[in-house]
Amino acid sequence: MPKLTVDGVEVEVPVGSTVLQACEAAGREIPIFCFHPRLNIAGSCRMCLVEMEKSPKPVASCAMPAADGMVIKTDTPLVHKARRGVLEFLLINHPLDCPICDQGGECDLQDITLFYGPDQSRYTENKRPVVDKYLGPLVSTHMTRCIHCTRCIRFLDEVAGVEELGAVQRGEHMEITNWIEASLTSELQGNIIDLCPVGALNSKPYEYKARTWELRKTESIDVSDAVGSNIRVDARGNEVMRIVPRLHEGINEEWLSDKGRFLYDGLKKRRLDRPMVRRDGQLQPADWRIALDAAAARLKGTAPERIGFVIGDLVDAETMVLVRELAARIGTPNVDCRQDGSRLGYGPRASWLFNSTIEGIERADAFLLVGTNPRHEAAVLNARIRKRSRQIPMPVGRIGAAGIDLTYEVQDLGAGVQTLSDLLAGGIGFAKELRAAQNPMVILGSGATARADGLAVLDLAMRVADEFGAISEGWNGFNVLHHAASRVAGLDLGLVPGQGGGLDVAGMLAGGVDVLFLIGADELDLSGLSPDVHVIYQGHHGDRSAPRADVILPGAAWTEKHGTYVNTEGRPQRAKLAVMPPGEAREDWKILRALSDVLGVTVKLDTLGAVRARLAELAPFLATPDVIVPAAWERAAGPGDLGFDRAPFVSPITEYYQTNAIARASGVMAECTKLRLAEHSIKATGTHG
Amino acid sequence: MLKWLSFNALGTWLTTRFRGELVGQDELGNRYYRNKAVKGLNAADWRAERRWVVYPDGVEPEPTLVPPGWSGWLHKRFEHPPTVAPLQVKPWEKPALPNLTGTPYAYVPPGSERGRGQRDRATGDYEAWTP
Ligand code: SF4
Ligand code: FES
């Protein structure tokens, strides 16, 4: 390990560190623009210059490997002069936009100029004009502000895996461009907005909407997929102005998928803001008393086994505790949290978790993807797999729809169950590669489990994991990738029919119930539902289910309540209330609590604390936020002879930007969808060869 | 006579009565006076020429109702009253409007609910769902 002296302090840093890291280890702050710890080194901005003994010129510390015996000085007149000079050059062509720039207040160039920069400009000539580029509906550009750090290019190339930005010309004439005017196609493109150290790349939906210092920042959790990315919800007044990622090494590092970042404008559209009751065939506004009475009257007048509860994809664990308690008090066994028809939820907990954890991806050395398209189901997690595939040569096999670009190399093994059993029997070449791996990883998506033979596929996949050494001391390579934020909490709380012979979603929809209680469940096909079924809908958006409802109980969206979400790894995390629910909408667990009173089966949970205590009782492994309690490996009992379905596995996500009620209400997401469809049709007509 | 006094201060009445020289009258009945000036005095001198208007009896005094030509003369922008030198009106000039405050034509800032009957978008607005 090299030992260096930084400003008279001796530090020892790991082999392969840079001088910049050594300076940071010594407690020195070095201003940087182009360096980013998660991207390759570019060394293009020269902001990080430091003085090194025996070197005639200052050196760029971010690009200089630390070596034994270096003597670095970061606080000498030479260094100060170098910094001032670099900044003066950068500012030559940087416009004086700060008062109207969206980056103002969180701009690296502003901050660094304040601390290290010259106090005045000696430049009187014209500044360089640059044409703004069109990058699609999410990222807006102000290219005169660009300082050519190339972070955006490097991010798209390295992390997102799409080579869509580049630089043309050199020196002062350098421009960041996408060659052909078209929108970016990555699901992670929003991150270049955060990466850009100046205001050259901004969020288009947020453009000129607020200043950073007006925003109230609330820590929360992303619910657009089951990864549970940590986010910060920035609100002004009672409106969510933007969503940005927070750092969590175990989950999203510092990235966020575009759906999670940009769906928030859906929070302002199609909101259910007052209770409604159907009268004379029409849904009409009512007050809470009337709506709760109407719901309770129907629930009371129906035999318990003719009542069904379905839980949607955005529901928090607290609400599910209340559903569970309420259903138990009413006495109905028909509760299901798997509206996509998934078969998971029976047997050991390890059979529905992402057991190796997301961080564990970086220890894996072979992947088998079964019935999943991680790029759309969990974009941030897909970036981790790509990151791993750049670290070591790594075989990735896929069983399911072929030809979908996952941003890393994939071998298509086959389409359905047959291939999986062939693999188990060793009849496929990939079996050898999988067996050779130290830590192989099997990722089972809902395309493989949300079908009639889901349990048999699950069993097969678990046997594959066992067979190929995915389960060993300190390594559990069997993973289930969910795409619904509420799913794992629901399964952990046992919200599946089964014991007592309850009906699952399909059974309920096929006429098994007379009263259907939907809690935020919108991904259901209600068209076949008999008109006599009374539908109670509790949720926040007038999406697919609300028009069919007979009673609407307006609930809160995830930014409007304190809630616990459990991600696909089984990691409980808390989202906090950022704004108040609109109109008369209430937090969901409180609605169910009030309903239980009207029904005369009071659930005695009166505070959020009490609900969470009950949650910890029901599912002890969800008690501590941000702690994963690993599930012991145990194969689910054989499902008997269910028989396999020969149909290929299909990923449940057909339209990435439209997977939940909030995204479907969002105008930004609708525009993205339109663009994506347009692009597909261009490709389909063959102009791309 | 007394009614006239209720609208005009006694001082104005006396000045008009003893020193005022009627210059003219406009179509609204406002009458314009000046005093007999001592020539060659600084304008700040109280004996220099002063010009004033007396509003007609029984009408609420309203300075913005003074027509532009007369207004210009009152403020000594023009040397001669419009009776002598009529105001040149350019074709692109709009007619002068009196003060509209308190009338339905009064100015309302954009975004005010009184203006278009609806207010502008504001932070925290949302669209409610209707079946
Ligand atoms: S657009 Fe921003 S991130 Fe990209 S090179 Fe310019 S300054 Fe860097
Ligand atoms: S940070 Fe070192 S050259 Fe840019």
Short mmCIF file of N, CA, C and O and ligand atoms in Angstrom, two decimals, chain A residues 33-34 141-143 145-154 165 174 176 192-193 195-201, ligand 1:
data_model
loop_
_atom_site.label_atom_id
_atom_site.label_comp_id
_atom_site.label_asym_id
_atom_site.label_seq_id
_atom_site.Cartn_x
_atom_site.Cartn_y
_atom_site.Cartn_z
N PHE A 33 -14.60 18.74 -11.07
CA PHE A 33 -15.77 18.80 -11.95
C PHE A 33 -15.97 17.49 -12.68
O PHE A 33 -17.03 16.91 -12.68
N CYS A 34 -14.91 17.00 -13.32
CA CYS A 34 -15.13 15.87 -14.22
C CYS A 34 -15.01 14.54 -13.49
O CYS A 34 -15.57 13.55 -13.92
N THR A 141 -31.70 20.94 -22.41
CA THR A 141 -30.30 21.31 -22.51
C THR A 141 -30.14 22.83 -22.63
O THR A 141 -31.00 23.51 -23.18
N HIS A 142 -29.05 23.31 -22.07
CA HIS A 142 -28.65 24.71 -22.25
C HIS A 142 -27.16 24.63 -22.51
O HIS A 142 -26.35 24.77 -21.61
N MET A 143 -26.81 24.34 -23.73
CA MET A 143 -25.46 23.89 -24.00
C MET A 143 -24.40 24.98 -23.86
O MET A 143 -23.22 24.68 -23.78
N ARG A 145 -23.95 26.47 -21.30
CA ARG A 145 -23.46 26.36 -19.92
C ARG A 145 -22.50 25.19 -19.74
O ARG A 145 -21.92 25.03 -18.67
N CYS A 146 -22.37 24.35 -20.74
CA CYS A 146 -21.59 23.12 -20.59
C CYS A 146 -20.11 23.44 -20.37
O CYS A 146 -19.55 24.31 -21.02
N ILE A 147 -19.48 22.74 -19.44
CA ILE A 147 -18.05 22.93 -19.22
C ILE A 147 -17.24 21.74 -19.70
O ILE A 147 -16.08 21.58 -19.35
N HIS A 148 -17.87 20.85 -20.47
CA HIS A 148 -17.17 19.74 -21.12
C HIS A 148 -16.50 18.78 -20.15
O HIS A 148 -15.38 18.36 -20.37
N CYS A 149 -17.19 18.48 -19.09
CA CYS A 149 -16.62 17.53 -18.15
C CYS A 149 -16.79 16.10 -18.66
O CYS A 149 -16.13 15.19 -18.19
N THR A 150 -17.71 15.89 -19.60
CA THR A 150 -18.03 14.59 -20.21
C THR A 150 -18.61 13.56 -19.25
O THR A 150 -18.65 12.38 -19.55
N ARG A 151 -19.08 14.03 -18.11
CA ARG A 151 -19.73 13.07 -17.21
C ARG A 151 -20.96 12.44 -17.86
O ARG A 151 -21.23 11.25 -17.69
N CYS A 152 -21.72 13.26 -18.58
CA CYS A 152 -22.95 12.74 -19.19
C CYS A 152 -22.63 11.65 -20.21
O CYS A 152 -23.29 10.63 -20.27
N ILE A 153 -21.59 11.88 -20.99
CA ILE A 153 -21.21 10.89 -21.99
C ILE A 153 -20.78 9.61 -21.30
O ILE A 153 -21.20 8.51 -21.65
N ARG A 154 -19.94 9.77 -20.29
CA ARG A 154 -19.41 8.59 -19.62
C ARG A 154 -20.53 7.83 -18.92
O ARG A 154 -20.56 6.60 -18.93
N LEU A 165 -24.63 9.79 -26.42
CA LEU A 165 -24.08 11.14 -26.39
C LEU A 165 -22.60 11.05 -26.71
O LEU A 165 -21.93 10.06 -26.42
N MET A 174 -15.70 22.48 -28.69
CA MET A 174 -16.25 21.18 -28.34
C MET A 174 -17.73 21.31 -27.99
O MET A 174 -18.16 22.25 -27.36
N ILE A 176 -21.23 18.86 -26.80
CA ILE A 176 -21.82 17.57 -26.44
C ILE A 176 -23.03 17.41 -27.33
O ILE A 176 -23.87 18.30 -27.40
N ILE A 192 -28.26 11.88 -15.71
CA ILE A 192 -27.28 12.83 -16.22
C ILE A 192 -27.63 14.24 -15.77
O ILE A 192 -26.77 15.11 -15.75
N ILE A 193 -28.87 14.45 -15.38
CA ILE A 193 -29.25 15.77 -14.85
C ILE A 193 -28.53 16.00 -13.53
O ILE A 193 -28.01 17.08 -13.26
N LEU A 195 -25.81 14.42 -12.59
CA LEU A 195 -24.37 14.35 -12.78
C LEU A 195 -23.80 15.65 -13.32
O LEU A 195 -22.69 16.03 -12.99
N CYS A 196 -24.54 16.31 -14.16
CA CYS A 196 -24.02 17.53 -14.78
C CYS A 196 -23.70 18.54 -13.69
O CYS A 196 -24.56 18.95 -12.92
N PRO A 197 -22.43 18.96 -13.59
CA PRO A 197 -22.06 19.82 -12.48
C PRO A 197 -22.57 21.25 -12.65
O PRO A 197 -22.56 22.02 -11.71
N VAL A 198 -23.00 21.58 -13.86
CA VAL A 198 -23.55 22.92 -14.10
C VAL A 198 -24.99 22.75 -14.57
O VAL A 198 -25.56 21.69 -14.46
N GLY A 199 -25.57 23.79 -15.09
CA GLY A 199 -26.98 23.71 -15.49
C GLY A 199 -27.16 23.40 -16.95
O GLY A 199 -28.16 23.80 -17.55
N ALA A 200 -26.23 22.68 -17.55
CA ALA A 200 -26.36 22.40 -18.98
C ALA A 200 -27.44 21.38 -19.25
O ALA A 200 -28.15 21.44 -20.24
N LEU A 201 -27.57 20.40 -18.37
CA LEU A 201 -28.62 19.40 -18.50
C LEU A 201 -29.57 19.57 -17.34
O LEU A 201 -29.18 19.49 -16.18
S1 SF4 C 1 -23.52 18.66 -20.42
FE1 SF4 C 1 -23.00 18.77 -18.24
S2 SF4 C 1 -22.33 16.67 -17.75
FE2 SF4 C 1 -22.27 16.84 -19.98
S3 SF4 C 1 -20.17 17.49 -20.47
FE3 SF4 C 1 -21.41 19.35 -20.29
S4 SF4 C 1 -21.14 20.02 -18.18
FE4 SF4 C 1 -20.48 17.88 -18.28
#
